[in-house]
Short mmCIF file of C-alpha atoms and ligand atoms in Angstrom, two decimals:
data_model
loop_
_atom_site.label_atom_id
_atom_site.label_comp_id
_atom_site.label_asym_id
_atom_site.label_seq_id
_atom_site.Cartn_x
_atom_site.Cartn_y
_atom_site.Cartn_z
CA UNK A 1 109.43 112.92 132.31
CA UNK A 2 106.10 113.39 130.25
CA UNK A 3 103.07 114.47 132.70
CA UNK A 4 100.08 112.10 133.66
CA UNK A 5 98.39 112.96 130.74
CA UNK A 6 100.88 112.50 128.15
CA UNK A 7 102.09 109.23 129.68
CA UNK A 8 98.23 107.96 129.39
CA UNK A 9 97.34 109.39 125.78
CA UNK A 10 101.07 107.57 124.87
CA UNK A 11 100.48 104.11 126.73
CA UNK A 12 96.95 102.82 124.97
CA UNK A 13 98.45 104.08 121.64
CA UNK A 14 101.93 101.95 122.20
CA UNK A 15 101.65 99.85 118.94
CA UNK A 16 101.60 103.08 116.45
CA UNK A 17 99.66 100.88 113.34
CA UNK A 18 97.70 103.52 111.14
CA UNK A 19 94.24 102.77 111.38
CA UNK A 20 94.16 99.81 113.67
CA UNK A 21 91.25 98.03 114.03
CA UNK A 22 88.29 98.82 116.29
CA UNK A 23 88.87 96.63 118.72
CA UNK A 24 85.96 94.65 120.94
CA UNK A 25 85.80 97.09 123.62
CA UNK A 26 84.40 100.67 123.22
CA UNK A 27 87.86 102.21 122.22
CA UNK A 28 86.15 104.45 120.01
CA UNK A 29 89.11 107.03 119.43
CA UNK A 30 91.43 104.78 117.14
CA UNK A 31 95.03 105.74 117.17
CA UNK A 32 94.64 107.08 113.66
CA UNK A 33 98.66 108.62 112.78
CA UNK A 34 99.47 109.83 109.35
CA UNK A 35 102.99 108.65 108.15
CA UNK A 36 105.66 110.49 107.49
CA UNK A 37 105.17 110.59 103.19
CA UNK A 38 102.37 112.55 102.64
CA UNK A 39 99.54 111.55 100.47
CA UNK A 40 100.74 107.78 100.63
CA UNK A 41 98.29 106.62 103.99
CA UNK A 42 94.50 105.02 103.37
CA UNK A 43 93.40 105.84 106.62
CA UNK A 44 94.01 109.57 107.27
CA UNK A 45 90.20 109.98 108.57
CA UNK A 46 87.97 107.51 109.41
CA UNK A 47 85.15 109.53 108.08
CA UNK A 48 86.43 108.61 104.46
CA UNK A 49 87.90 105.11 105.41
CA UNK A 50 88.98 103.03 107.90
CA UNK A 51 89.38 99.20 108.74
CA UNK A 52 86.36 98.75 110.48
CA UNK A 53 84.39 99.61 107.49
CA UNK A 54 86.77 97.57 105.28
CA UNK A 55 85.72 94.71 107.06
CA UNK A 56 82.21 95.00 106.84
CA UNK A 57 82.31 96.19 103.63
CA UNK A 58 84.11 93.32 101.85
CA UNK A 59 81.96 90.70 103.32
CA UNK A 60 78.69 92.97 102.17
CA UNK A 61 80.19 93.24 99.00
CA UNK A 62 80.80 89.11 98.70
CA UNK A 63 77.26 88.65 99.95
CA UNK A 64 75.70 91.08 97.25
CA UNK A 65 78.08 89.63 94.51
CA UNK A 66 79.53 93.17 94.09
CA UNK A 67 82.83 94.56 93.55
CA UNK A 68 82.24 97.02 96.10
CA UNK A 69 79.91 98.33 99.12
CA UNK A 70 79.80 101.07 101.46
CA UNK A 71 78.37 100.91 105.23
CA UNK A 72 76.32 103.91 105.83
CA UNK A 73 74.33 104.94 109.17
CA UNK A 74 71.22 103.71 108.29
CA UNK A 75 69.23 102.07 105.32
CA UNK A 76 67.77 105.69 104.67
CA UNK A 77 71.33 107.02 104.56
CA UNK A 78 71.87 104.25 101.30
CA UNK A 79 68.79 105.46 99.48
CA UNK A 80 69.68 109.52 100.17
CA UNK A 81 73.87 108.78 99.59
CA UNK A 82 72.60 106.81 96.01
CA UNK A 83 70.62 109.27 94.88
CA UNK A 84 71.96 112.84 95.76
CA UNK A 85 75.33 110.97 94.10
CA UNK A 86 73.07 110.32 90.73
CA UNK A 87 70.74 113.27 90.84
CA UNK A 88 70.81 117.28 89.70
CA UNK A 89 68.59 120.01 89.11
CA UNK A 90 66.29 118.98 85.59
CA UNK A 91 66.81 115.00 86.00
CA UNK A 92 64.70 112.75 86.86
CA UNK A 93 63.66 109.83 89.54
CA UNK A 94 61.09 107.29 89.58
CA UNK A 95 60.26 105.86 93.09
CA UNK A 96 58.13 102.93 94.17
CA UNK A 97 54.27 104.14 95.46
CA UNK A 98 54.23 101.38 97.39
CA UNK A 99 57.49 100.22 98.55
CA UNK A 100 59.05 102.13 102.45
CA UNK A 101 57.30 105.53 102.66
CA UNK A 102 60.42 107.44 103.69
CA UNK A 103 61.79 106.89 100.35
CA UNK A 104 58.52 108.58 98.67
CA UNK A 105 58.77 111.21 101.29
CA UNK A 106 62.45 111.87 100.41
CA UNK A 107 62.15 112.43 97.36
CA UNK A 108 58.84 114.53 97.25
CA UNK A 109 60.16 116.81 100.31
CA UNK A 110 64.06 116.81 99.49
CA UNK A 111 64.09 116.26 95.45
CA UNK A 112 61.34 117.90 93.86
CA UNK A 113 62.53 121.26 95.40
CA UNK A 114 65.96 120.78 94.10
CA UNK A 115 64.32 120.71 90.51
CA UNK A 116 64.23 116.87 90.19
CA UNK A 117 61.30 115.81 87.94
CA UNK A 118 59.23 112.88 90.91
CA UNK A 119 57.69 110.14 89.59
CA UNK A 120 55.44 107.25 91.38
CA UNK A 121 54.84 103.77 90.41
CA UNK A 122 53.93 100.75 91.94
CA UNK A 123 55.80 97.62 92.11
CA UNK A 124 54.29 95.77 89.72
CA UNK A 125 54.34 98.64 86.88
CA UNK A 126 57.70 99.00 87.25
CA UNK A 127 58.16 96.35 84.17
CA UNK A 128 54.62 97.70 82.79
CA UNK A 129 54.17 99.46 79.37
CA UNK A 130 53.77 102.25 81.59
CA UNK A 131 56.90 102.90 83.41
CA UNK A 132 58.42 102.28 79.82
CA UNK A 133 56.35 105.11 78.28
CA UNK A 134 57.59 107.66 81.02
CA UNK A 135 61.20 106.59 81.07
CA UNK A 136 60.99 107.34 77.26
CA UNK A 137 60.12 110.83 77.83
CA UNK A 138 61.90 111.64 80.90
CA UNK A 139 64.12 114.36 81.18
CA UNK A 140 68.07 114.54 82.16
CA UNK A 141 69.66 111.46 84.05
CA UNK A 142 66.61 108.89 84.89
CA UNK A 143 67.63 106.95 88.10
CA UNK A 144 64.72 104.25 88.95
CA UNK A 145 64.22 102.72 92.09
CA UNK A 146 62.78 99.25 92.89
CA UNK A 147 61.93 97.81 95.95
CA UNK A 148 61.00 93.79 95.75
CA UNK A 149 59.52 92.50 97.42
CA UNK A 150 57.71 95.84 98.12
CA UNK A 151 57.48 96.81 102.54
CA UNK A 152 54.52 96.31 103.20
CA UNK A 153 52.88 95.70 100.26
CA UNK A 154 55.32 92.52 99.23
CA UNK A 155 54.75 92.67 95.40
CA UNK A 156 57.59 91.48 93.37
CA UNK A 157 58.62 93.21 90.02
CA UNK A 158 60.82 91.06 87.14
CA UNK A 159 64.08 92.60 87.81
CA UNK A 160 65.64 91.54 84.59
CA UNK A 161 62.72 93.07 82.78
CA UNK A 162 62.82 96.67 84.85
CA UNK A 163 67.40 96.45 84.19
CA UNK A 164 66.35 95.79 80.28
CA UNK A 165 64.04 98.89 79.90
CA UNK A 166 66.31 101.13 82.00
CA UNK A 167 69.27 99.67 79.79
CA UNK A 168 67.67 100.62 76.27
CA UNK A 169 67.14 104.26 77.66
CA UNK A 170 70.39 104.50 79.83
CA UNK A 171 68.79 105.25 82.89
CA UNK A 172 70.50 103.79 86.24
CA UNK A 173 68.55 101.12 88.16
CA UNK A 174 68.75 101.10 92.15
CA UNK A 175 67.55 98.44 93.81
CA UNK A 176 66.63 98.19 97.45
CA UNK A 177 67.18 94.78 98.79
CA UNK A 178 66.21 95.39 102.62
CA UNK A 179 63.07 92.65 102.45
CA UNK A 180 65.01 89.91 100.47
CA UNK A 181 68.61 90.92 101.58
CA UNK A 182 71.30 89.46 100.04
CA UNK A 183 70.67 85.58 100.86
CA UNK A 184 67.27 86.12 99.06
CA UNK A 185 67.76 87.29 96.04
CA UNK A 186 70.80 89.13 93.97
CA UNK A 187 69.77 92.28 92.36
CA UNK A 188 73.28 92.78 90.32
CA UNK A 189 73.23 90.14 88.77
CA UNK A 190 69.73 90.52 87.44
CA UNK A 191 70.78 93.62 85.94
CA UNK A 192 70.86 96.48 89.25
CA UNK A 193 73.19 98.99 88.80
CA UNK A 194 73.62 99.64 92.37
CA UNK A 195 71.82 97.64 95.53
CA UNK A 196 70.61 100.11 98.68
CA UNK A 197 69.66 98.12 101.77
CA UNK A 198 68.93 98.61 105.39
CA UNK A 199 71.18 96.30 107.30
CA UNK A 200 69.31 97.76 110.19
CA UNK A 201 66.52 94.45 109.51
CA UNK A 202 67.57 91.08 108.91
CA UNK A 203 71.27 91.42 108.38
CA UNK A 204 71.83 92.32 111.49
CA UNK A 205 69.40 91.33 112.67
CA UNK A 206 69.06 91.82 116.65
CA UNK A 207 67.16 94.81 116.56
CA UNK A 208 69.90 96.33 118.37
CA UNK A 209 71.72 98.86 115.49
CA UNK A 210 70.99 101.20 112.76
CA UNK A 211 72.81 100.62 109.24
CA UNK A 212 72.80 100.86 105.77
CA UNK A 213 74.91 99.79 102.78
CA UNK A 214 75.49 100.32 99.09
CA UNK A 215 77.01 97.80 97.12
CA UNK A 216 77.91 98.49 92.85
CA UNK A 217 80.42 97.17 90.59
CA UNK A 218 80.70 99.81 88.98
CA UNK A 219 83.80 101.84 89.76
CA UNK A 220 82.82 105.47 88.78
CA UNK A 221 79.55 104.79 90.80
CA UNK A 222 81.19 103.79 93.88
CA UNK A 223 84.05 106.90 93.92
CA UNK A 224 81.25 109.07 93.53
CA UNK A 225 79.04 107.31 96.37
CA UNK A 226 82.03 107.20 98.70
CA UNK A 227 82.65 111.11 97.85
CA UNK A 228 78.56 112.12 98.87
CA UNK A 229 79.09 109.64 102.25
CA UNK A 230 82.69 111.78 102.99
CA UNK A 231 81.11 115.20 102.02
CA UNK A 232 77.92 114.17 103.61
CA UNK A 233 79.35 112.54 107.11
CA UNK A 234 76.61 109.90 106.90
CA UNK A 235 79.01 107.53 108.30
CA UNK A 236 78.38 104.14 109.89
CA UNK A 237 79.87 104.70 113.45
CA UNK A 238 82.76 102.09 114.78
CA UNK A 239 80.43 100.17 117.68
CA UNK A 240 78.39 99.56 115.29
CA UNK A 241 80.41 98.60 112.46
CA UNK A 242 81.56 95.89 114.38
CA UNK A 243 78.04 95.05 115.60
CA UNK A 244 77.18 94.34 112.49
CA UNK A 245 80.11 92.40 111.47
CA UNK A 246 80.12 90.37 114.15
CA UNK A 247 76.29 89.61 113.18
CA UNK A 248 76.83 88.55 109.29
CA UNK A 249 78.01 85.82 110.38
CA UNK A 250 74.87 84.30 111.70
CA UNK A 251 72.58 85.58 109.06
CA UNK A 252 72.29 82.81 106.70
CA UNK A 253 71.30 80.64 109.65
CA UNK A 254 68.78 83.05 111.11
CA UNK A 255 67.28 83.93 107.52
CA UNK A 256 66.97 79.91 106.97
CA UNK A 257 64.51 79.87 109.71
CA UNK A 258 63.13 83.20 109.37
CA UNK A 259 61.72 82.35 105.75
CA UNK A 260 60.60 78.75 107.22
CA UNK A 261 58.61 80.61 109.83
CA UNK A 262 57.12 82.84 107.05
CA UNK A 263 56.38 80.03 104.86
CA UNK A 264 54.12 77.91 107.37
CA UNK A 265 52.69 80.84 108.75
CA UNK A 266 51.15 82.23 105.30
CA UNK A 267 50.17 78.60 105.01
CA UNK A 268 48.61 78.56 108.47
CA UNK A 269 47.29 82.35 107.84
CA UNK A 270 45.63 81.56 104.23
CA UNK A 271 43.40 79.10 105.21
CA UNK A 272 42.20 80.87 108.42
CA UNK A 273 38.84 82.35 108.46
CA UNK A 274 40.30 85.28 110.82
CA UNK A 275 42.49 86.53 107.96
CA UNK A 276 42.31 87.33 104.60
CA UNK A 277 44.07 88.78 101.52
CA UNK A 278 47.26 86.50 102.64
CA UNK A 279 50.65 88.11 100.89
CA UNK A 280 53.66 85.76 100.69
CA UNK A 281 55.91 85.31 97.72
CA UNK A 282 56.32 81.59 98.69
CA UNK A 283 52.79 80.83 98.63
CA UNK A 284 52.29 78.88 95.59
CA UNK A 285 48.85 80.55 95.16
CA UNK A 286 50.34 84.39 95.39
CA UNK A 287 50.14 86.77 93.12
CA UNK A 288 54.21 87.05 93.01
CA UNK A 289 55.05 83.62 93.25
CA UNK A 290 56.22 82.97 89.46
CA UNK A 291 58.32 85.98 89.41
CA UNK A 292 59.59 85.49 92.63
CA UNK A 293 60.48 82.17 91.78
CA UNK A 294 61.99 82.71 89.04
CA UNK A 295 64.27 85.67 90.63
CA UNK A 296 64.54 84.86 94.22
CA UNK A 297 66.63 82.38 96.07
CA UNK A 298 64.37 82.49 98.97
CA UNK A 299 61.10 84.19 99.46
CA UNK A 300 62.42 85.97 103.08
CA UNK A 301 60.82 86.53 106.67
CA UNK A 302 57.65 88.85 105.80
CA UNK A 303 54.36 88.21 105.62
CA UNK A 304 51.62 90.40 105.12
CA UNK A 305 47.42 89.70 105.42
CA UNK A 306 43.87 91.76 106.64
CA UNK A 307 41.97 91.75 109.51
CA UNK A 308 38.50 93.65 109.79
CA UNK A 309 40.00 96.36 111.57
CA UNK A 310 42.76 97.92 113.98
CA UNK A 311 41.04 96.79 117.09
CA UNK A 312 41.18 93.21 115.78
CA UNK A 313 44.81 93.39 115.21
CA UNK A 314 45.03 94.49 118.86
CA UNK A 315 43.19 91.70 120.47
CA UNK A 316 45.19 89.43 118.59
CA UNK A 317 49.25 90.64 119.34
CA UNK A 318 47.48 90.88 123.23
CA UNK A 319 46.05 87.37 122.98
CA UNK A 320 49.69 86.05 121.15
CA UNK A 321 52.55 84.84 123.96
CA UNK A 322 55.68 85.19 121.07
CA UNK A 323 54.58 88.02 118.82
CA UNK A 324 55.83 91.53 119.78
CA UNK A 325 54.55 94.70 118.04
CA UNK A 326 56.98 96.67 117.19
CA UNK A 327 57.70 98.52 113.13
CA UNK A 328 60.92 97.31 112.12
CA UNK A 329 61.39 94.03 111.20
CA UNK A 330 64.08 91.30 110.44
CA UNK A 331 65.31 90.77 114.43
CA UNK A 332 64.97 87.44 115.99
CA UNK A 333 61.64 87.86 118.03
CA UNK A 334 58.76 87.70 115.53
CA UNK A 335 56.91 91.27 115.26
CA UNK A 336 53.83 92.61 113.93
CA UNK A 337 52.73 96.24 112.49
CA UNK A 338 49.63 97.66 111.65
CA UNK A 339 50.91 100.00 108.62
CA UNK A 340 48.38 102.01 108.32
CA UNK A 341 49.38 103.85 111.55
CA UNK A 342 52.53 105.07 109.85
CA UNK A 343 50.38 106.19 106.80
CA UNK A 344 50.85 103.55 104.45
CA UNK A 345 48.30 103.21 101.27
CA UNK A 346 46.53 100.03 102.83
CA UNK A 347 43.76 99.40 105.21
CA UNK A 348 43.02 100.05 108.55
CA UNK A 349 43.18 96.06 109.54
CA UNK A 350 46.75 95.26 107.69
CA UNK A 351 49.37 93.72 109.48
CA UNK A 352 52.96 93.19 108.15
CA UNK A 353 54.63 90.43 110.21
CA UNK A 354 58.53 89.56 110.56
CA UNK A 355 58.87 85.94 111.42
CA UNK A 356 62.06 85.51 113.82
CA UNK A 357 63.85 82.80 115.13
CA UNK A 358 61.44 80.23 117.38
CA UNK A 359 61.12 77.06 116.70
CA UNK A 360 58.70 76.85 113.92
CA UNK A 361 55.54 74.50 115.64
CA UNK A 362 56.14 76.73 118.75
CA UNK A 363 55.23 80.07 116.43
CA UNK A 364 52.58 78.21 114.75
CA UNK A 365 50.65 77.24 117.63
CA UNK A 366 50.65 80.62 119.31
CA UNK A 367 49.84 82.35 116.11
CA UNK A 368 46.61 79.65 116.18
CA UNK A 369 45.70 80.57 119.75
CA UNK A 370 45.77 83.79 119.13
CA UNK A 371 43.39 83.80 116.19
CA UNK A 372 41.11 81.60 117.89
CA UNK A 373 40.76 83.59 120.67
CA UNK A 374 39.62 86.78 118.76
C1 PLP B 401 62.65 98.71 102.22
C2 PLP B 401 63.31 99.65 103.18
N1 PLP B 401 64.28 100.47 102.74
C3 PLP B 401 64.91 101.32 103.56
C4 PLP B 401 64.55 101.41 104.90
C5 PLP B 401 65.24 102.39 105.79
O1 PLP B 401 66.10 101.72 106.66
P1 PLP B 401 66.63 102.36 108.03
O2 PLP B 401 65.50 102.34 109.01
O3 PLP B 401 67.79 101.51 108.41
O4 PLP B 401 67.03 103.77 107.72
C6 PLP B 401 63.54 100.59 105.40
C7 PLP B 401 63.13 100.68 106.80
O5 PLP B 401 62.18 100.05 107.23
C8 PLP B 401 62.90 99.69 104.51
O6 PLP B 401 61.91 98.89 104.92
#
């Protein structure tokens, strides 16, 4: 007779299935058993693969129109997996100046001392004459990442344009597709070699997890991205795997309503006298609408726009019954950030707000009090 603990470890792993699923409860410690052929199992270690992941992976992949993805921990674990797979000592990167500031911070603090030439460039230069002269004279392997619509800024750059000039110099083009996600917009098929997001924002999109995800179609690119995430251990961990799997399925329904909120709020926004320099890609009027338009499916749940100052922005998330402030963005409640506390290139008074869920008149006539009141 086995002792106590033998008999327990034996009885919750009595169906012996390699790499059974994580299952709803917190079982965290899968029964993970190698068979008895070595070098014939998938799942020897879930740090290089495991069902969970397969899961969330093939329905990322489908939603991204890619052959393959990878679940990370975090969006900032897709960015740093994608580019210290791509990148060596004497090559070369080219980042957005006004796209998420951890990405710029990255690579100036993790890259540059490794011997990787940094370059800036804002959104909409991405396609310029510009970023085509410096790709030309860049040294070593030239990865370029784009980030469109641009946090906070919410610039859009021609995708098919910035693929055709990395194309005729053979650098590698990664977009991040955290603002548009998916639903939004497809980056692969507009010419991306690989797509970084943040699932931590809208796909998921209860505020409640952190994730990231690359998705390529390219094979070589993926065995090498899936060898930096083993070596690496920036691993997506199994509660929230299934968090976030659970959650895809309500995305398309929450992003519907999300990008209706945004739409009639710019609306509502742009022609109040409380607010000015209005940024949404669905505005007919903006300054990224045509592009947009012409490479987006929908224009997404941000909106961006100026007030006088912080204090102003204060008085109104006080004076506002449904807007929470809060920096990340993409959950169901609607937020609001002033960016400039995190150090963002923009002034004092600018406000980046996530429409959520609410019913849209019920949003709109808060947002409208709260102006008023100021
Ligand atoms: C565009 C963009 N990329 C990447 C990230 C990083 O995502 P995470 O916070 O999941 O690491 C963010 C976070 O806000 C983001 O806005």
């Amino acid at each position: 007779m086995n002792g106590d603990s033998t008999r327990c470890v034996r009885a919750v792993a009595a169906e012996k299935i390699p790499g059974s699923p994580m299952q709803r409860g917190p079982v965290f410690a899968a029964p993970y058993q190698l068979s008895a052929e070595e070098g014939t199992e998938t799942d020897t270690y879930a740090r290089a693969s495991n069902p969970g992941w397969r899961d969330l992976e093939s329905a990322l992949a489908s939603l991204e129109g890619a052959s393959g993805a990878l679940a990370v921990g975090s969006g900032m674990s897709a960015v740093t997996v994608a580019l210290r797979s791509l990148l060596t000592a004497g090559d070369t990167v080219v980042v957005p100046s006004d796209g998420y500031y951890q990405v710029r911070a990255y690579a100036r603090e993790r890259l540059e001392p490794m011997g990787i030439t940094v370059h800036e460039l804002k959104t909409t230069e991405m396609a310029s004459e510009v970023a085509a002269g410096l790709l030309a004279t860049a040294a070593g392997t030239t990865v370029v990442v784009a980030e469109t619509p641009a946090n906070p800024s919410l610039d859009v750059v021609d995708l098919r344009a910035v693929s055709e000039r990395c194309r005729s110099v053979g650098a590698v083009l990664v977009v991040d597709n955290t603002t548009a996600t998916p639903l939004g917009q497809q980056p692969l098929e507009l010419g991306a070699d690989v797509v970084v997001a943040s699932g931590t924002k809208t796909l998921s999109g209860h505020s409640d997890l952190l994730m990231g995800y690359i998705a390529a179609s390219d094979a070589d690119l993926l065995a090498r991205m899936g060898r930096e995430r083993a070596l690496s251990g920036t691993v997506l961990g199994p509660f929230e795997t299934w968090l976030a799997h659970r959650s895809l399925g309500t995305a398309g329904l929450r992003f519907e309503r999300q990008c209706a909120n945004a739409l009639a709020l710019a609306a509502l926004l742009e022609s109040h006298p409380a607010a000015e320099h209005v940024r949404y890609p669905g505005l007919p009027g903006d300054p990224a609408h045509d592009v947009a338009s012409a490479q987006m499916r929908s224009f997404g749940g941000l909106v961006s726009f100026e007030f006088g100052s912080a204090d102003r922005f204060h008085r109104f998330v006080a004076g506002s019954e449904l807007l929470v402030s809060a920096t990340s963005f993409g959950g169901i409640h609607t937020t609001a950030d002033r960016r400039a506390r995190w150090g963002d290139p923009v002034p004092d008074g600018f406000v980046r707000i996530s429409c959520g869920i609410e019913d849209t008149d019920d949003l709109i006539v808060d947002v409208e009090r709260a102006l008023s009141a100021l």
